[in-house]
Coordinates of C-alpha atoms in Angstrom, one line a residue:
X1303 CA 0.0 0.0 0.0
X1304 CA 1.2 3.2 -1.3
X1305 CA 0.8 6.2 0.8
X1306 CA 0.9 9.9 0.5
X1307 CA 1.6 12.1 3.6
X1308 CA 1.7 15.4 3.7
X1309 CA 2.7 17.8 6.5
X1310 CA 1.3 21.8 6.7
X1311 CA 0.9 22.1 10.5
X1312 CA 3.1 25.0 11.0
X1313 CA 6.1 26.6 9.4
X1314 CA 7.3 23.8 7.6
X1315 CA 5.7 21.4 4.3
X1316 CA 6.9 18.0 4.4
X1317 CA 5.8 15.8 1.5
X1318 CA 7.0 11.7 1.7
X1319 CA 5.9 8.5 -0.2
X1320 CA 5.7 5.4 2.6
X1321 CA 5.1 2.1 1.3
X1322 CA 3.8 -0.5 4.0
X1323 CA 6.4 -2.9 2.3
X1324 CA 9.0 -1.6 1.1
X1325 CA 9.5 1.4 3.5
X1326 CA 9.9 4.9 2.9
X1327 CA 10.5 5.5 -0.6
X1328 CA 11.3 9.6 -1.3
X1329 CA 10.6 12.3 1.3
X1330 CA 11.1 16.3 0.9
X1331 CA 10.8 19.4 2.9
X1332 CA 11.1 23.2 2.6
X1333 CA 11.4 24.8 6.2
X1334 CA 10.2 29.0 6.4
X1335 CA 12.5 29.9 8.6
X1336 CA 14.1 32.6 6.4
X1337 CA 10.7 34.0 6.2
X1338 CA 9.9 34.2 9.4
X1339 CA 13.1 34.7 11.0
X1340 CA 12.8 38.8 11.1
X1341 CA 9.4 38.5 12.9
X1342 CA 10.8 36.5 15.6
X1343 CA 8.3 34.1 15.3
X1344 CA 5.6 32.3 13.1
X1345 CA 3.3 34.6 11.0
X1346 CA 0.1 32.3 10.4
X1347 CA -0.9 33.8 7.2
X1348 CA 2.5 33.9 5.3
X1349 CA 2.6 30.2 6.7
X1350 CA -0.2 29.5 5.0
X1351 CA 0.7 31.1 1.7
X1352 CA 3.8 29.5 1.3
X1353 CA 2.7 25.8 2.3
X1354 CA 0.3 27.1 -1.3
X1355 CA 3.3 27.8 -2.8
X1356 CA 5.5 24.6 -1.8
X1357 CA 3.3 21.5 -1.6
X1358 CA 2.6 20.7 -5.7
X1359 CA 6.4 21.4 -6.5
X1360 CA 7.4 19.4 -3.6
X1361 CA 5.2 16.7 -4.4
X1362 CA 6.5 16.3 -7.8
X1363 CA 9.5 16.0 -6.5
X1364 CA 9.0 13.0 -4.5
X1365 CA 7.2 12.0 -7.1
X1366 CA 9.8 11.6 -9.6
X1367 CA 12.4 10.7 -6.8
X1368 CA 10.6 7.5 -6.2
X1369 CA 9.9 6.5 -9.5
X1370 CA 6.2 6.6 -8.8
X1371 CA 3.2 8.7 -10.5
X1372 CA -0.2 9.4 -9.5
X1373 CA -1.7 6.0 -10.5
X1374 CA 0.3 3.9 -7.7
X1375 CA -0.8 5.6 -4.8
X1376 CA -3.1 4.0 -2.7
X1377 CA -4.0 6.5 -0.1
X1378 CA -3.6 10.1 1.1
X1379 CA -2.7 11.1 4.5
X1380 CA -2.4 14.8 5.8
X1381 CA -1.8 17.0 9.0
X1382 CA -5.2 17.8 10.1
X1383 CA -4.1 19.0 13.9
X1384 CA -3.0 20.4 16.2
X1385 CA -1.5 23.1 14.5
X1386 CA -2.5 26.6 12.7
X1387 CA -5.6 26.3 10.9
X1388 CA -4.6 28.2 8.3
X1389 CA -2.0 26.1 7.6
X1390 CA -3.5 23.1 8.1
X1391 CA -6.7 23.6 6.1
X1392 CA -3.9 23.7 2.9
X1393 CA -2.6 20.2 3.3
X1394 CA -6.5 19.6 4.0
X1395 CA -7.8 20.6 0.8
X1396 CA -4.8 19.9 -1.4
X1397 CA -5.0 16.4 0.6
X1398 CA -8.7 15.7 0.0
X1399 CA -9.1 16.8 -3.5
X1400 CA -6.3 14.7 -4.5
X1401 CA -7.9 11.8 -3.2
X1402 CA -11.0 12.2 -4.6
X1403 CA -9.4 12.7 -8.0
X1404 CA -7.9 9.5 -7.9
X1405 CA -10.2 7.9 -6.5
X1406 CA -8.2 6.4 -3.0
X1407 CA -9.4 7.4 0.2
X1408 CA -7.6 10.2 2.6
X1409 CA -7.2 10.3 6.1
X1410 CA -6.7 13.1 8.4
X1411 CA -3.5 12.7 10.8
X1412 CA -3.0 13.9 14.6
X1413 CA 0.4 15.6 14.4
X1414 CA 1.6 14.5 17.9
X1415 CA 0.7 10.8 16.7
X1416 CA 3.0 11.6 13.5
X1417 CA 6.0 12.7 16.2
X1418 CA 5.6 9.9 18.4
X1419 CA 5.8 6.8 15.6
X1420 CA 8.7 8.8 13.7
X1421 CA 11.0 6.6 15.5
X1422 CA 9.2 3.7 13.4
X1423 CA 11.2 4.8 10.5
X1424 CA 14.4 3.7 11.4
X1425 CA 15.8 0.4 11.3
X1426 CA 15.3 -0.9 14.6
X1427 CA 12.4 -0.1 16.5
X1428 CA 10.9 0.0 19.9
X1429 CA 8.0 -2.3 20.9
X1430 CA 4.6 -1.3 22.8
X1431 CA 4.6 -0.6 25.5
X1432 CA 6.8 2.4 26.2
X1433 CA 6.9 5.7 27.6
X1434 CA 7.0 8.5 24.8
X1435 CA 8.4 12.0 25.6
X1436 CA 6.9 14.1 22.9
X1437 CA 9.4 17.8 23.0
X1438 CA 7.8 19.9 19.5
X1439 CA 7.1 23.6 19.4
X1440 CA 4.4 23.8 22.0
X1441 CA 3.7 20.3 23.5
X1442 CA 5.8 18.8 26.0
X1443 CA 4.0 15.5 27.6
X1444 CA 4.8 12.6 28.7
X1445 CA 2.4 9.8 27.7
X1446 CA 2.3 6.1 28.0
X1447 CA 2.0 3.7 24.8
X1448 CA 0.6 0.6 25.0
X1449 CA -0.1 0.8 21.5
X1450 CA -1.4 3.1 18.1
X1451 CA -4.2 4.6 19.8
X1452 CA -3.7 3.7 23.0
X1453 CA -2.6 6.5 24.6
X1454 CA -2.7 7.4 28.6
X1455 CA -1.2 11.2 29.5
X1456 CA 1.6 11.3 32.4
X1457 CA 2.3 14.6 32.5
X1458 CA 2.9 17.8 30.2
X1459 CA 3.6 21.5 30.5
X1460 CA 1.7 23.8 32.0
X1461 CA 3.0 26.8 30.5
X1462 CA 6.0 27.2 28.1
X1463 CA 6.6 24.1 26.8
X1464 CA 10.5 23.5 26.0
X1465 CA 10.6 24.6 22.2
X1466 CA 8.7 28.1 23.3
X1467 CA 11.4 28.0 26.2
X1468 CA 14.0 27.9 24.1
X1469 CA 12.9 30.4 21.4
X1470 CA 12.6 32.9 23.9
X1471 CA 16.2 32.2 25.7
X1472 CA 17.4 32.5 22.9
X1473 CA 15.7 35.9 22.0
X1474 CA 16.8 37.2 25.4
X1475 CA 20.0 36.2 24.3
X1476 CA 19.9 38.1 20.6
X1477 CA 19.8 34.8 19.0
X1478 CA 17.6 34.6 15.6
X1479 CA 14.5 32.2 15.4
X1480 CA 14.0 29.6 16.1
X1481 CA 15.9 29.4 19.1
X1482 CA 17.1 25.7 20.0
X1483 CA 20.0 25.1 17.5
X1484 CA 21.1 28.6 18.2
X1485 CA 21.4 28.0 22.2
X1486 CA 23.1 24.6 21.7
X1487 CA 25.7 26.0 19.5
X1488 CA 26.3 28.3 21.9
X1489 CA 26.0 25.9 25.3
X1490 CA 29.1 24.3 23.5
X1491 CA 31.5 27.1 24.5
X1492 CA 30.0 28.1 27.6
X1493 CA 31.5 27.6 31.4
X1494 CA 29.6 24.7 33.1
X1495 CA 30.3 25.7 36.2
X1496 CA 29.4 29.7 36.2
X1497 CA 25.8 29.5 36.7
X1498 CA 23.5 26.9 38.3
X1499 CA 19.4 27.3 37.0
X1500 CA 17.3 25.7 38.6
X1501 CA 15.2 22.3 37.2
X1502 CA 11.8 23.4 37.9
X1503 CA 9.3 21.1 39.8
X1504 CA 11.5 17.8 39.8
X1505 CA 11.5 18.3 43.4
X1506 CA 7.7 18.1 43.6
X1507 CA 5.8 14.5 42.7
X1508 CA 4.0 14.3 39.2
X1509 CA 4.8 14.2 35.9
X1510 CA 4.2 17.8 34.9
X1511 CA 6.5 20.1 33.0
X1512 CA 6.8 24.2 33.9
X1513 CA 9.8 25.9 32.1
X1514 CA 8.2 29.8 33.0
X1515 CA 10.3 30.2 35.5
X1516 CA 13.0 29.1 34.2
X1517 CA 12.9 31.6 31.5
X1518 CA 11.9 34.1 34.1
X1519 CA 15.7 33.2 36.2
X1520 CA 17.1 33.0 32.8
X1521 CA 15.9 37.0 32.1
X1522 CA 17.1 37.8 35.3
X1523 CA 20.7 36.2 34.6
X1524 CA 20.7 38.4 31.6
X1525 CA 20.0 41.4 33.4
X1526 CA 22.6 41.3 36.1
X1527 CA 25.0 40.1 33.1
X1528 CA 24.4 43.5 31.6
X1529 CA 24.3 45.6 34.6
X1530 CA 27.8 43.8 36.1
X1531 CA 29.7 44.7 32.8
X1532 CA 27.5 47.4 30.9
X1533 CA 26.8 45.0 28.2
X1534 CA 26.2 41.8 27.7
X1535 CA 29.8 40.0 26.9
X1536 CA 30.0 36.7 24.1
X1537 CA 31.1 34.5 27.2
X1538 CA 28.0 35.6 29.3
X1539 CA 25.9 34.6 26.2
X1540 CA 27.2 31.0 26.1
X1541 CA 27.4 30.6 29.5
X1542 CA 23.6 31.4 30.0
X1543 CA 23.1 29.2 27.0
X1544 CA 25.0 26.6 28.7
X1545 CA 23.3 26.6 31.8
X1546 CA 19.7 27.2 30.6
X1547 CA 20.6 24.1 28.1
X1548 CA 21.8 22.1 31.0
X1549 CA 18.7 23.4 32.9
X1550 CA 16.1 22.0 30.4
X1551 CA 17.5 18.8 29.6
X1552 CA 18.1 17.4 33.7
X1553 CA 14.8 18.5 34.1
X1554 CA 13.2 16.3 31.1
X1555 CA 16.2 13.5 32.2
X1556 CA 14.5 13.3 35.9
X1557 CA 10.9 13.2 34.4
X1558 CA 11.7 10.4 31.8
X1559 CA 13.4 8.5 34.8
X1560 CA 10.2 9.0 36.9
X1561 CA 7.5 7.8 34.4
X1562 CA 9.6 5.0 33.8
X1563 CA 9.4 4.2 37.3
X1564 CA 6.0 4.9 37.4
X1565 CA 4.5 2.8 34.5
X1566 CA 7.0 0.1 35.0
X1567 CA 8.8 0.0 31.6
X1568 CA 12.3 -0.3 29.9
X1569 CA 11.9 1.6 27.1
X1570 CA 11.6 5.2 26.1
X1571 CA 10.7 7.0 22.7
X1572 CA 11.6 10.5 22.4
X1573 CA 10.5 12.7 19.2
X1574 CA 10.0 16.4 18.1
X1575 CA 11.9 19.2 17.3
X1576 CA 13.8 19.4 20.7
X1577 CA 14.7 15.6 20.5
X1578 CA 17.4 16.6 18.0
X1579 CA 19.9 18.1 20.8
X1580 CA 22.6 16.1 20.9
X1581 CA 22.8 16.6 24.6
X1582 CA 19.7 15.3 25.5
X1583 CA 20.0 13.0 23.6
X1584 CA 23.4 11.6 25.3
X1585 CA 22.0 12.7 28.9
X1586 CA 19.2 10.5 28.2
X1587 CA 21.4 7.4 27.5
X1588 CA 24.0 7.7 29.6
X1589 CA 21.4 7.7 32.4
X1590 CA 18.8 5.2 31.2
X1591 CA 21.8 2.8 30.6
X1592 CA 22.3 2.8 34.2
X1593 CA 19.1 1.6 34.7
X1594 CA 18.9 -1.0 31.9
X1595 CA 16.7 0.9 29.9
X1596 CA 17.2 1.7 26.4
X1597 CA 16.1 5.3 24.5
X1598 CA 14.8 5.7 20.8
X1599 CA 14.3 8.8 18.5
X1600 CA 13.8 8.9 15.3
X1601 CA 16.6 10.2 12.7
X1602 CA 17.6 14.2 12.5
X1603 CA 15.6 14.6 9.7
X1604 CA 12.6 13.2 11.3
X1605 CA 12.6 15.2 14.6
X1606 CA 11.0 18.3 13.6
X1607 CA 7.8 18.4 11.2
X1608 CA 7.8 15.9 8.0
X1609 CA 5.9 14.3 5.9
X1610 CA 7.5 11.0 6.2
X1611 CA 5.7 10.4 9.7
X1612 CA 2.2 11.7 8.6
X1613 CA 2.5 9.0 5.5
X1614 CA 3.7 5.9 8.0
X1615 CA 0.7 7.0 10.6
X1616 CA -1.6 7.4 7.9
X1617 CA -0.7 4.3 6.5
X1618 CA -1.3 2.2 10.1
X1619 CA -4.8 3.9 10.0
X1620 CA -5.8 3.5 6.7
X1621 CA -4.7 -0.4 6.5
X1622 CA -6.4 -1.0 9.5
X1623 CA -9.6 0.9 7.2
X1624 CA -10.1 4.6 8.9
X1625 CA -10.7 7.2 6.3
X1626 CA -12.3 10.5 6.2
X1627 CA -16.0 10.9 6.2
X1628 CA -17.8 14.1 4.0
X1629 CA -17.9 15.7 7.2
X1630 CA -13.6 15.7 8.1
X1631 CA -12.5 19.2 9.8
X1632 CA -9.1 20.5 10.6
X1633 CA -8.5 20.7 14.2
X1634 CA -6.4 23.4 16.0
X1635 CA -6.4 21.8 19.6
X1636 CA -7.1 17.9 19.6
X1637 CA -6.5 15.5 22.4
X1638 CA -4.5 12.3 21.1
X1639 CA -6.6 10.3 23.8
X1640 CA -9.6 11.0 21.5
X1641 CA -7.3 8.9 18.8
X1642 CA -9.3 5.6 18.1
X1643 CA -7.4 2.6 19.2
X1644 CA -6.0 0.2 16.6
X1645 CA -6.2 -3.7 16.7
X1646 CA -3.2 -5.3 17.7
X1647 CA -3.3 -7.1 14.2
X1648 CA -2.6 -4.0 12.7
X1649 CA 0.6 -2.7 15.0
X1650 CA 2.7 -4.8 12.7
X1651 CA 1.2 -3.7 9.3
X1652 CA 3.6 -2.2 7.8
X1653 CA 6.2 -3.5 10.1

């Protein structure tokens, strides 16, 4: 089964081709970060007309990359939330009207189910159940996996979530958007042992995320870096960088360690944007290792928005037979508990 998936949830359109047996076949994206980079920020409508812009061209693209034309796809999946409505309602259309034109059926996607299965992609893969970390834009949660569908909240953020944390360090820090890369790059030169932020609520039980006042200490920090040496110096940007880096990462380290506890599993899967910092990303091994539990993420290239996880979750729905009905709307907030479960026959589809 040949599927399309197409990703317009934001500032990025991600076009792939995933075949349920032979894999991932061509994948492209075009990221809008030089147009939104003097804003500081998304602008929803210039997100929207550029996913216009991008999504035939790009499809084309994949299309001729894989060999493939219109006639061997069997299905059509798309971002239809969370995300800006704008945007999404683009992939929607495009999406639909394809589908209909060829005659396959299209399925709507929850983007936070695209994250979490990205790690499906790779060679080896983790097995239900597990413990996901989802880290993109403005979700941070912890959620427990038993299987596609089956989905059980731990814990999120109940403010900033660590992307929007990081944007707005790194703004505080006269860093360009978005934020992370810039702050890691940064936390590379900077003096471990300088400044000390604090890791805010590990020392309080739950599962829950806050990183507002972090960002508020971090301000602060800023401040009395200015105010010590009438300016802000390069070394006082990369130590901040380094500690509010070191910050955000122990505090997701403690809370993956905790829901492991909690729910009485091995194995963690970490995806989203943030999931590509290389620290985390060694913090996390280096201490699940100690306790015999293993880490997976999907590749780079899959941790921020893509179409090559809205194609593989669409694919798992569609085989198992969910399509759209006439009545299919985008939707800017949605739950992934409201996700309907899949069989357990059709986890391995796919496969």
């Amino acid at each position: 089964m040949l599927i399309l998936g197409l990703e317009t949830s934001c500032d990025e359109t991600g076009v792939a081709l995933y075949d349920t047996d032979r894999g991932l076949l061509a994948h492209a994206l075009f990221s809008q970060v030089d147009i939104h980079v003097e804003y500081g920020g998304v602008v929803p409508e210039l997100a929207s007309r550029d996913h216009v812009r991008k999504t035939l061209p790009l499809l084309e693209q994949v299309l001729a990359e894989a060999g493939c034309s219109a006639a061997d796809i069997d299905g059509v999946a798309y971002t239809a939330g969370p995300g800006l409505v704008g945007a999404l309602m683009v992939g929607a259309t495009l999406a639909r009207a394809l589908a209909w034109g060829w005659g396959v059926p299209a399925l709507g996607v929850h983007h936070m189910e695209g994250h979490l299965l990205a790690p499906m992609l790779e060679a080896e893969r983790p097995e239900f159940p597990f413990v996901a970390l989802l880290v993109s834009g403005g979700h941070t949660q912890l959620v427990r996996v038993d299987g596609i569908g089956q989905y059980r909240l731990l814990g999120e953020s109940l403010d900033d979530a660590a992307g929007e944390a990081f944007d707005k360090a790194a703004k505080m820090l006269g860093l360009p958007y978005p934020g992370g890369p810039h702050i890691a790059r940064l936390a590379e030169r900077g003096d471990p042992a300088r400044f000390d932020f604090p890791r805010p609520m590990v020392n309080r039980p739950g599962l829950d995320f806050s990183f507002s006042g972090l960002k508020t200490y971090t301000l602060n920090t800023v401040n009395d870096c200015r105010e010590a040496a009438a300016g802000l110096t390069e070394q006082d940007r990369c130590d901040i960088a380094r500690a509010f880096e070191e910050a955000v990462v122990a505090t997701l380290v403690i809370k993956c360690r905790r829901a492991l506890r909690q729910e009485h599993l091995d194995t963690l899967v970490m995806a989203g944007g943030v999931s590509a910092n290389r620290n985390l990303r060694a913090t996390l091994e280096r201490a699940l290792a100690k306790e015999h539990a293993r880490v997976f993420y999907p590749a780079p290239e899959f941790c921020t928005d893509n179409g090559a996880m809205i194609a593989y979750a669409g694919a798992q729905r569609l085989l198992a037979g969910q399509v759209d009905d006439e009545e299919s709307r985008v939707r800017p907030r949605w739950p992934m508990a409201e996700l309907p479960p899949l069989s357990r026959a059709a986890h391995g589809a796919g496969g």
